[in-house]
Amino acid sequence: MKFIENGSVTSPKGFSASGVHCGIRKNQSKKDLALIFCEKRCTAAAMYTKNLVKGAPLTVTKNNISDGYAQAVICNSGNANTCNADGVEKAEITCAAVAKKLGISEKDVIIGSTGVIGQPINIDAILSGIDPLVDSLSDDGNAAAEGIMTTDTVKKSFAVELELNGKPVKIGGIAKGSGMINPNMATMLCFVTTDAAICSELLHEALVYAVEKSLNMVNIDGDTSTNDMMTIMASGLAENECITEKNEDYFVFAEALAALAIEIAKAVAKDGEGATKLIIARVYGCQTDECARSLALSVVSSSLVKAAMFGADANWGRVLCALGYAGQDIDVTKIDVSFVSDAGRVEVCKNGAGIPFSEELAKQVLVCDEITIDINMNDGMEYAEAYGCDLTYDYVKINGDYRT
Amino acid sequence: MKFIENGSVTSPKGFSASGVHCGIRKNQSKKDLALIFCEKRCTAAAMYTKNLVKGAPLTVTKNNISDGYAQAVICNSGNANTCNADGVEKAEITCAAVAKKLGISEKDVIIGSTGVIGQPINIDAILSGIDPLVDSLSDDGNAAAEGIMTTDTVKKSFAVELELNGKPVKIGGIAKGSGMINPNMATMLCFVTTDAAICSELLHEALVYAVEKSLNMVNIDGDTSTNDMMTIMASGLAENECITEKNEDYFVFAEALAALAIEIAKAVAKDGEGATKLIIARVYGCQTDECARSLALSVVSSSLVKAAMFGADANWGRVLCALGYAGQDIDVTKIDVSFVSDAGRVEVCKNGAGIPFSEELAKQVLVCDEITIDINMNDGMEYAEAYGCDLTYDYVKINGDYRT
């Protein structure tokens, strides 16, 4: 398995994509509508936010792919189409319009929306964008990746290549962050394509496996969005033997999908609202997987750890504090903590107590833009990683006046 | 029951207090050691942080008041005495020294510490402070209230007066905020005194009742401290008939204690690190008390709601989002939301969907320094209030480089 340079949702066979400005956003230089299309009907699967307040597009998508198939994804940014009385109706009108133009069934359209909650969505703008959107479909995934961005500062677009029984297979994905992001429920918006041949049921299982290891281990601000969704469409055009049981091909595919999803998770965390750095909490030596996951998430979620990382302050006491309130049964006296980055490694806590360390080295380690907090619980064999970012002035700035 | 102007821990009969600078903090103008003393041995009770990483002072306090009695509180700021190998030993040395000087048993001393975690505490500074601390005991509680402050910008000191069966009784309290504060576990540091006569068991029950309604409904930053503790000492010098059963006197006392604790909770929330305003989430119409509490806490805990309040942005979609992920079984289509302050009331959401409102009025309401988010779930009779603050640039500034 390897990553494809400049890979995207159009890397797998059969897929094209596009993105345009249709007028939902005031800024005309920002694309606000994206399309992914496959020349062939795909098996499909999705995971949705567990927030009980759900965007209308999720309701419509869930209904449309209940048969396990889809052929296109349409997604707008700038408005979440959530908490509006006519939201479902407008989402259905959008699906019907794009399906008509593409010549496919409206029940084979996945629809997403992201942006402000509770403001009526401008359906006229969307409908006016569908012709240019379909007409500009190409094998370049960049415009679509841009069309789904909200406060993201960089587009998230990746693809991997693997082999299934000798046949080359590709998986590509685009995603948007970068606020209202909290794991353990679902994920941000992320649309994945593949040319693998795989049945809907196992596609869903592989998706769940990948999300648990990746997007569900990200926390930017503790707020679980109303519109989070991750979808995958598999065209089968790689012509591998169709995966219909949990054979070796299935596990190779699921691992590759997880690797892609972890890369997307890191990109989303690193581009968290206002973030200047990626924080990885790597927790070793736990008795259970659940314990390791919970501890890792607690550390990347702590506002105080996040603020300390912004200030490049080796305040490891806050790491122990976050481990202590994670709700796991832990032995504090066994915990070792180090900070690690490209600049080196500095051990700061051994057996739950502070040890002398070079503040100078710590500073060098912590000014880097990717920091791993290495935590050994010395209490078992299980391991987990969680992804977050620092808490900065800009997070407050971005969210202090988001609507205007 | 009424609040006493400039009331403090010295308002109830028998109590004196003091605060000095002993040298734990570098800034000589900041007091860092506080003492509360009662001329008579008191019944006592305490609640502690549920963080598994616990400060050494909590271990020593728990041991000392296991018999239900105490006579003094000593507390330093500037160092948490947590995650240090010799923490318990140093806390015990401190208790012994202050007890000797006061002529009481070292087992009747409550000890607290607050500040940075994982740095050895300067025991020489503390010991040097004990003589001046005891020598300056007076009926003025202000110095003690200052001695326990960390990043607090104002001291928190309150007292109430009530009557128990014709006898005047007072309850006073001091507290410190203002970071690492999250409810559902325990609380910040808060020391309460009363001259009521009440047995230790019912004193503990009344404390639990009051904390559930007040300090456990506060969230500043989601981080539950390692050193949180609330203690209460009752001297009995009011000469009311000693409360030893749940009679009317008990409930009058418990309600008064809760009222005092709610006032302290609001003061702590309003002075949250970097905060410019107090946010109260008032949730009506729930089927259960647990549901109402959980929803109210979810709203005041949301980084996005907090940032919107900082920006005086009526972004009610974030309120609905926070209600949706609280883990409660709610009917989104029944929810009404209004923002309320001294400037008026603006209704923004009815039956789970946006309604037209004056952005101008909303701005006027939201620029005030105390904002209530009024939420009616229209689904039952239960009610709860939670207390938080806005998320500001200064929170990041304060916590980006706390140690240096």
Coordinates of C-alpha atoms in Angstrom, one line a residue, chain B residues 51 141 190 214 217 253 301 317 322 339:
Chain B
N51 CA -9.7 13.0 39.2
G141 CA -11.6 37.2 55.9
C190 CA -13.9 26.3 48.4
S214 CA -23.9 24.8 42.4
M217 CA -23.0 22.9 37.6
F253 CA -29.7 25.0 56.6
S301 CA -19.4 23.6 28.1
G317 CA -27.6 26.7 16.0
A322 CA -24.8 21.2 22.0
F339 CA -31.2 34.9 24.9

